[in-house]
CSV table of C-alpha atoms in Angstrom, one decimal:
chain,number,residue,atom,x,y,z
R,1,UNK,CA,10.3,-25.9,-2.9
R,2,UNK,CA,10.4,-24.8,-6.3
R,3,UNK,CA,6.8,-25.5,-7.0
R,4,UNK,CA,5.6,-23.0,-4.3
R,5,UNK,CA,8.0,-20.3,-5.4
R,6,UNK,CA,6.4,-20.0,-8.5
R,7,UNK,CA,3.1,-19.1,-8.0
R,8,UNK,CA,3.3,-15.0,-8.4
R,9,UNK,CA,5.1,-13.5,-11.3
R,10,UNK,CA,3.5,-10.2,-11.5
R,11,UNK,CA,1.1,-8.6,-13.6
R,12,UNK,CA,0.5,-6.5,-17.0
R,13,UNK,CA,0.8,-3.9,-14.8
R,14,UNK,CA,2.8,-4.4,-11.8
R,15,UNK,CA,6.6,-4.6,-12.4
R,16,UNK,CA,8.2,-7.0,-9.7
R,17,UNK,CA,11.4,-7.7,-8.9
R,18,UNK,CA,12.1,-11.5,-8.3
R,19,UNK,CA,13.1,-10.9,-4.6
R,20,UNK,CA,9.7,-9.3,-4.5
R,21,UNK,CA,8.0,-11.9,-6.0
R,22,UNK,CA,10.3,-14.6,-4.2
R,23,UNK,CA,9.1,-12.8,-0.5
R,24,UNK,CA,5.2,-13.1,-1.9
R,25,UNK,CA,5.5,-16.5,-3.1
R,26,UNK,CA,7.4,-17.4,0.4
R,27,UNK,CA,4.6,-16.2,2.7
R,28,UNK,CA,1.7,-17.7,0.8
R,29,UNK,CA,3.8,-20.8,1.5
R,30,UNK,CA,4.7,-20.6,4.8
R,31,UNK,CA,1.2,-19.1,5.3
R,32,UNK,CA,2.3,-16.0,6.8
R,33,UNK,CA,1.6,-12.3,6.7
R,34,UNK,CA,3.9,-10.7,4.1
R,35,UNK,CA,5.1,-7.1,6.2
R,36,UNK,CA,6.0,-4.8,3.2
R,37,UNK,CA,7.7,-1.6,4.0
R,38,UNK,CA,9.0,1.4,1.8
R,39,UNK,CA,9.2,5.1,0.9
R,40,UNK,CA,5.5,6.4,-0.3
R,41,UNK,CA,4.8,5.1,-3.9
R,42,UNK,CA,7.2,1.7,-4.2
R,43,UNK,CA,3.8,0.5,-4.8
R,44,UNK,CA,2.8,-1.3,-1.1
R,45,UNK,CA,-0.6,-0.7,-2.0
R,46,UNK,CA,-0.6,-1.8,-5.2
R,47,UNK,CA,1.4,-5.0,-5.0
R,48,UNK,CA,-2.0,-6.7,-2.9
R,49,UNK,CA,-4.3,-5.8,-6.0
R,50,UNK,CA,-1.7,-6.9,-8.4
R,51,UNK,CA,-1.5,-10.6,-6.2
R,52,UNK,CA,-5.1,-10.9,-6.3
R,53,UNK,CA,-5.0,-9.9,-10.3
R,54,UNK,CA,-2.4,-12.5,-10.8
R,55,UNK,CA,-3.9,-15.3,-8.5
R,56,UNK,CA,-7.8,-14.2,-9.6
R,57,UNK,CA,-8.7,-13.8,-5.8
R,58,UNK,CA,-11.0,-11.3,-4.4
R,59,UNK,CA,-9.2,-8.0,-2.4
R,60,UNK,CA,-10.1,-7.1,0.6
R,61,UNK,CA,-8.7,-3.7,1.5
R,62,UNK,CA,-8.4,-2.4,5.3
R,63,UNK,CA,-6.9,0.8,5.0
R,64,UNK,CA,-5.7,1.6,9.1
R,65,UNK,CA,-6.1,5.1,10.5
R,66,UNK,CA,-5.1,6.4,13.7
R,67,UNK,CA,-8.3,5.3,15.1
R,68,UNK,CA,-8.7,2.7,14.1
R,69,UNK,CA,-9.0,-0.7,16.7
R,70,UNK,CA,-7.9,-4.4,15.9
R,71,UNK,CA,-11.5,-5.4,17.2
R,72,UNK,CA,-13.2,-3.2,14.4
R,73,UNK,CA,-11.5,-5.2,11.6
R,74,UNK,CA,-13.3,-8.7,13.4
R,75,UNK,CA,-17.0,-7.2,13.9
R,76,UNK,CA,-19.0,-4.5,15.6
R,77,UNK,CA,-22.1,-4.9,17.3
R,78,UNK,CA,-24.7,-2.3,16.1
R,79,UNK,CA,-26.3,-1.4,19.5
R,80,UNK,CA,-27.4,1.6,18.2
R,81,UNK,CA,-29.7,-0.1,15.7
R,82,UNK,CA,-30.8,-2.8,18.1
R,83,UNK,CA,-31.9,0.1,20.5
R,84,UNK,CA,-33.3,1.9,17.2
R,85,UNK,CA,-35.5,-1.5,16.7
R,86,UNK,CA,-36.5,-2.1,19.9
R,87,UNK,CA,-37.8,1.1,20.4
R,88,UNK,CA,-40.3,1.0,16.8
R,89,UNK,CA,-41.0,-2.5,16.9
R,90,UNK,CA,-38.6,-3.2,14.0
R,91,UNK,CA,-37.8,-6.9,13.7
R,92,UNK,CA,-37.0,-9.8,16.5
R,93,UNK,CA,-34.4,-7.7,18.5
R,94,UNK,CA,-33.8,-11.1,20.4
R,95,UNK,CA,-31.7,-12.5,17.6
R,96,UNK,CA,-28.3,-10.0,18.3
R,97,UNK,CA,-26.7,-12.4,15.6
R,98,UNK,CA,-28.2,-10.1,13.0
R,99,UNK,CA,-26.5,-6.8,14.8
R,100,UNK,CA,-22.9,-8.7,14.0
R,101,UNK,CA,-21.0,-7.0,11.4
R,102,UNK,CA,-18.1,-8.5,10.3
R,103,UNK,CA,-15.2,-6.2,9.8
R,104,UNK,CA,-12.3,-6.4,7.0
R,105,UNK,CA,-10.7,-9.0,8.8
R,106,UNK,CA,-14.4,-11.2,9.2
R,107,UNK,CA,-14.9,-10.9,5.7
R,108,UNK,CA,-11.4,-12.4,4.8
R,109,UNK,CA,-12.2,-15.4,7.6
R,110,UNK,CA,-15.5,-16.5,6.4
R,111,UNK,CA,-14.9,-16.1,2.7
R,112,UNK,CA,-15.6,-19.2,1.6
R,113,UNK,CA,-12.8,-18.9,-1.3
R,114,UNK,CA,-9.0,-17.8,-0.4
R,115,UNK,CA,-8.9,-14.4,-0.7
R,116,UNK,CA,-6.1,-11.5,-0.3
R,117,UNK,CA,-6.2,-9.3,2.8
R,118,UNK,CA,-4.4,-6.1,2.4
R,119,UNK,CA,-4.0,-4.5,5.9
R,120,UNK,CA,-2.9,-1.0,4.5
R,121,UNK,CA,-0.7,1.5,6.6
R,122,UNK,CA,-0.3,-0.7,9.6
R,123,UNK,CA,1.9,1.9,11.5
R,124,UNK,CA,-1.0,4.3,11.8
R,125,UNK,CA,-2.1,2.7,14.2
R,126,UNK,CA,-1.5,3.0,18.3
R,127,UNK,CA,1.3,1.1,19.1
R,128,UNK,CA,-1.3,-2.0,20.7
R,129,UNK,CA,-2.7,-2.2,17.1
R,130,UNK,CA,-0.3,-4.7,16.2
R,131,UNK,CA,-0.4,-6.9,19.0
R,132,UNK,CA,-4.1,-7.4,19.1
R,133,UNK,CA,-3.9,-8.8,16.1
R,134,UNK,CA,-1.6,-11.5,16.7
R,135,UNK,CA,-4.0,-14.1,18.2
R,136,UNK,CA,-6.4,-13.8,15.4
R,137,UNK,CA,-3.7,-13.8,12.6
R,138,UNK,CA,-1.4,-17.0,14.1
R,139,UNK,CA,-5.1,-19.1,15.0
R,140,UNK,CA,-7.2,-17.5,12.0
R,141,UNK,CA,-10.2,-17.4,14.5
R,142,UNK,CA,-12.1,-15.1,16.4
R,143,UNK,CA,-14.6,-15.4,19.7
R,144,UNK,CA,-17.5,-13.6,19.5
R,145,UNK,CA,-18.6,-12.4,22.9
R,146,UNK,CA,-22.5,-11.5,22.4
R,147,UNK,CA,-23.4,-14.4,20.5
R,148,UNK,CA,-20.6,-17.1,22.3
R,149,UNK,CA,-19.7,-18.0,18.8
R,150,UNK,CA,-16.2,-19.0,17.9
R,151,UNK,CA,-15.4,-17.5,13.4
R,152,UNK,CA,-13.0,-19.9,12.5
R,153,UNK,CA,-11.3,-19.6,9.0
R,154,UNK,CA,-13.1,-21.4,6.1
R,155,UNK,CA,-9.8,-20.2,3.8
R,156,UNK,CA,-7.1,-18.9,5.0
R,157,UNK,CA,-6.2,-15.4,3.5
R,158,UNK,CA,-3.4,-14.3,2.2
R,159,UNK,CA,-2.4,-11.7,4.2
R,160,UNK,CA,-0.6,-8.3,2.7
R,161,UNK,CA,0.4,-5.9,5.5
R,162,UNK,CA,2.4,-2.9,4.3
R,163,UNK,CA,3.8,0.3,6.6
R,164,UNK,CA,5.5,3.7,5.9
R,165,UNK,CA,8.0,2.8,8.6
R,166,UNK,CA,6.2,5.6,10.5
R,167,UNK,CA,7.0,3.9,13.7
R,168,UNK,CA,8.5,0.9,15.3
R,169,UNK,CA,6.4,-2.2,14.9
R,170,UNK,CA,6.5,-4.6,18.1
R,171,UNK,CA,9.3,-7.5,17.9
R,172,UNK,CA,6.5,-10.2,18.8
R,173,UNK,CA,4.5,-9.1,15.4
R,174,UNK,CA,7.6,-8.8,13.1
R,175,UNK,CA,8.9,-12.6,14.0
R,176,UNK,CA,5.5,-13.4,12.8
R,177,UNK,CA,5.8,-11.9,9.5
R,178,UNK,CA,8.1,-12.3,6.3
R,179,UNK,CA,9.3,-9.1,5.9
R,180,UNK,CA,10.3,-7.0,2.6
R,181,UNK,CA,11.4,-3.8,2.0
R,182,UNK,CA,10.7,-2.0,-1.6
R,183,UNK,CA,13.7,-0.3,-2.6
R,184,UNK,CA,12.6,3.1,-4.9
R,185,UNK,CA,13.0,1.7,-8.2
R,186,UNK,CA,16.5,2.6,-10.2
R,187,UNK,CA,16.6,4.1,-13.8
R,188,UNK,CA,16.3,0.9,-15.4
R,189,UNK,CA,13.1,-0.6,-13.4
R,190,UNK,CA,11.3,2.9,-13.5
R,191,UNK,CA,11.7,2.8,-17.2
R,192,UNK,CA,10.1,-0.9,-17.1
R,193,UNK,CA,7.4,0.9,-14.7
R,194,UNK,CA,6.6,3.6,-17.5
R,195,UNK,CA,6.4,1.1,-20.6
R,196,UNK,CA,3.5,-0.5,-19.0
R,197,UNK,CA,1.8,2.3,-18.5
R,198,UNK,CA,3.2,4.6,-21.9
R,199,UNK,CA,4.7,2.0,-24.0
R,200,UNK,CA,4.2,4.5,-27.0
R,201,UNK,CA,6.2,7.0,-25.0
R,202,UNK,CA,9.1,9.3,-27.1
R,203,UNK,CA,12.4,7.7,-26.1
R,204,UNK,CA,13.9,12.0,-26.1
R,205,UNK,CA,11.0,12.8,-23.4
R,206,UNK,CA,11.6,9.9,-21.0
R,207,UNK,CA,15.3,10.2,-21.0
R,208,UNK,CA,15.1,14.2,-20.6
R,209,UNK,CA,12.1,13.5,-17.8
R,210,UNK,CA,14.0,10.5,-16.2
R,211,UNK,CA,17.6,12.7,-15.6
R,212,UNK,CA,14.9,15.9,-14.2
R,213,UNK,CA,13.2,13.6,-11.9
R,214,UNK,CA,16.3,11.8,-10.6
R,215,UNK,CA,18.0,15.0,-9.9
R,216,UNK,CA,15.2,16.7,-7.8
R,217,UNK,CA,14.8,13.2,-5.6
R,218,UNK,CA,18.7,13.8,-5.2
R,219,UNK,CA,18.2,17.4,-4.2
R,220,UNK,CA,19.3,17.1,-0.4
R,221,UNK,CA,16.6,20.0,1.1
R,222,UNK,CA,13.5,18.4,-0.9
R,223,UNK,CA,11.1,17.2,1.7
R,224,UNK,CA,8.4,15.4,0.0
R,225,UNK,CA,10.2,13.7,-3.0
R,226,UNK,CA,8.6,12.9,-5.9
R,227,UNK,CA,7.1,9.3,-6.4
R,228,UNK,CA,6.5,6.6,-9.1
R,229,UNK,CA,2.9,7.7,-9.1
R,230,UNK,CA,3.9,11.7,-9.6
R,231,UNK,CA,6.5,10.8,-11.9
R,232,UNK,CA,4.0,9.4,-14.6
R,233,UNK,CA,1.6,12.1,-13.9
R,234,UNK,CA,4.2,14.5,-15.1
R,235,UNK,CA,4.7,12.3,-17.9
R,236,UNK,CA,1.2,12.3,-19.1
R,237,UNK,CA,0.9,15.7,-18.6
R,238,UNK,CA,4.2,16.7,-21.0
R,239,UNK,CA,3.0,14.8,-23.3
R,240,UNK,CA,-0.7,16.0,-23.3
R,241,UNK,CA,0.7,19.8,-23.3
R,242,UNK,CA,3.3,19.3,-26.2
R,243,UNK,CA,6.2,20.3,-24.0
R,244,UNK,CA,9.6,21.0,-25.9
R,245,UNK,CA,11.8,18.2,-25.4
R,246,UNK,CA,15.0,20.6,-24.9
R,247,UNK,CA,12.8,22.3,-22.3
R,248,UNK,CA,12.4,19.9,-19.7
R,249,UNK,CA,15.7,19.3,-17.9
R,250,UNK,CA,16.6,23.0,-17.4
R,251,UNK,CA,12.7,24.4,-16.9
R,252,UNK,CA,10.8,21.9,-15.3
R,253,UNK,CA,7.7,22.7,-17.0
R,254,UNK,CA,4.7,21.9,-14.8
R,255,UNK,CA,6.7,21.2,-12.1
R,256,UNK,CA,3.4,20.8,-9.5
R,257,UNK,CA,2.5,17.9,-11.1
R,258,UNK,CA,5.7,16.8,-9.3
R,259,UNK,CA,6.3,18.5,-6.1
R,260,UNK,CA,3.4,19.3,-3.7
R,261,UNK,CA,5.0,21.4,-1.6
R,262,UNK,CA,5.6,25.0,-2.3
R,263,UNK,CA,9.2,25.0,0.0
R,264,UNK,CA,9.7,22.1,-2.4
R,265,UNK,CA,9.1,24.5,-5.6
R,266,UNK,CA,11.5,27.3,-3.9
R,267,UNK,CA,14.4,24.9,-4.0
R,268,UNK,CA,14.0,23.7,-7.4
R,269,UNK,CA,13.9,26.9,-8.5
R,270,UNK,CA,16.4,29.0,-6.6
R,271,UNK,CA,18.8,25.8,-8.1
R,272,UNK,CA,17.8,27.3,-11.4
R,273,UNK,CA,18.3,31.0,-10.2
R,274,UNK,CA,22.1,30.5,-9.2
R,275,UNK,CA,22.7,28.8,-12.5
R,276,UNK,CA,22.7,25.4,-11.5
R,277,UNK,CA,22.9,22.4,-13.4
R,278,UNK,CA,20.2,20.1,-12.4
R,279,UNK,CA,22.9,17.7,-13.5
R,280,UNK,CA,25.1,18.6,-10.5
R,281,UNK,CA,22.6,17.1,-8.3
């Protein structure tokens, strides 16, 4: 077992925890979907690029909407353009094979190399989304009806499947899945996160940004907290704009960089107003 936990380690610039890495290295093992779950910028998204980085694999994104239908990540058939070529004589509309367009999920079966398939936001989806997918993912195949053709997998993909916990994903899908949830990284891995990115960065300026940007996550009535992503944002933008150093735990300069939300803004401020510590929080 030892040999097929070590396969991912991370990348230059994806810091992963060992249980992360250990749930990665598990489901590429076991050959099942890894279901990743956490608060908006844990880095869900990012963990299936930095996997395909590490491994030297090709990505293949599908990023679910609300819309979106299991059958549409297999293939559509283009009617429309059939009807389009039937009607000006373009091409043998006889062979429909060439009206088959593989979807996301296609592209990952046929690939003739092993590739990673990051289905994105799962839990946009209706609630059937999940379901319909679990023939295709347990038998990595998929019937064709026009053409009576049956895809099976050349490769099988390694599948990334990540979710904002929006809503409840069927129990027949999750005992399918390994399953890991993405804590939001503590003082000492966010630092970790920022050398990658800044490694130059002045030690006064992360500390005094770190203690600001704990305290408004703490702030109970904040209602879009600040993520990873905002975080080094702000940072770049501090130390683009030459803020003071002494300035940045009790102003919050360019605080919109941080908080999207103008109720968001009111609380940090009216904290400063009553003479608040942003240390109390």
């Amino acid at each position: 077992m030892a040999n097929l936990m070590s396969t991912f380690k991370g990348s230059g610039s994806y810091v992963a925890s060992k249980e992360l890495m250990n749930a990665v290295n598990v489901s590429i093992a076991l050959a099942k979907p890894l279901l990743i779950k956490g608060e908006p910028g844990t880095g869900k998204t990012m963990l299936a690029e930095s996997i395909a980085v590490s491994l030297n694999k090709r990505l293949i994104s599908w990023s679910i909407k609300s819309t979106t239908k299991a059958q549409e990540g297999l293939y559509v058939y283009d009617t429309v353009q059939r009807l389009y070529d039937s009607q000006f004589g373009e091409g043998d509309v006889g062979n429909i094979k060439k009206y088959i367009k593989l979807g996301k999920l296609g592209e990952a079966f046929t690939a003739d190399e092993q590739t990673v398939l990051l289905i994105d936001e799962i839990d946009k989806a209706d609630l059937e989304f999940p379901n319909d997918l679990l023939w295709e993912l347990d038998r990595m195949e998929f019937y064709i009806s026009e053409t009576k053709e049956t895809v099976k997998t050349k490769s099988r993909p390694i599948v990334i499947i990540t979710s904002n916990a929006e809503k409840e994903l069927p129990d027949a899908f999750l005992r399918r899945c390994i399953f890991h949830y993405i804590e939001f990284p503590d003082l000492k891995r966010m630092e970790e996160i920022v050398k990658v990115h800044y490694g130059d960065i002045d030690r006064r300026l992360l500390d005094q940004a770190m203690e600001a940007f704990y305290s408004i996550r703490a702030m109970k009535d904040i209602q879009k907290k600040p993520s990873t992503s905002e975080l080094l944002d702000w940072l770049k933008a501090l130390m683009l704009a030459g803020v003071d150093v002494d300035r940045i735990v009790s102003e919050i300069p360019l605080a919109g960089v941080l908080l999207k939300k103008n109720q968001d803004i009111d609380v940090m401020y009216e904290v400063k107003e009553k003479g608040y510590s942003l240390r109390r929080w």
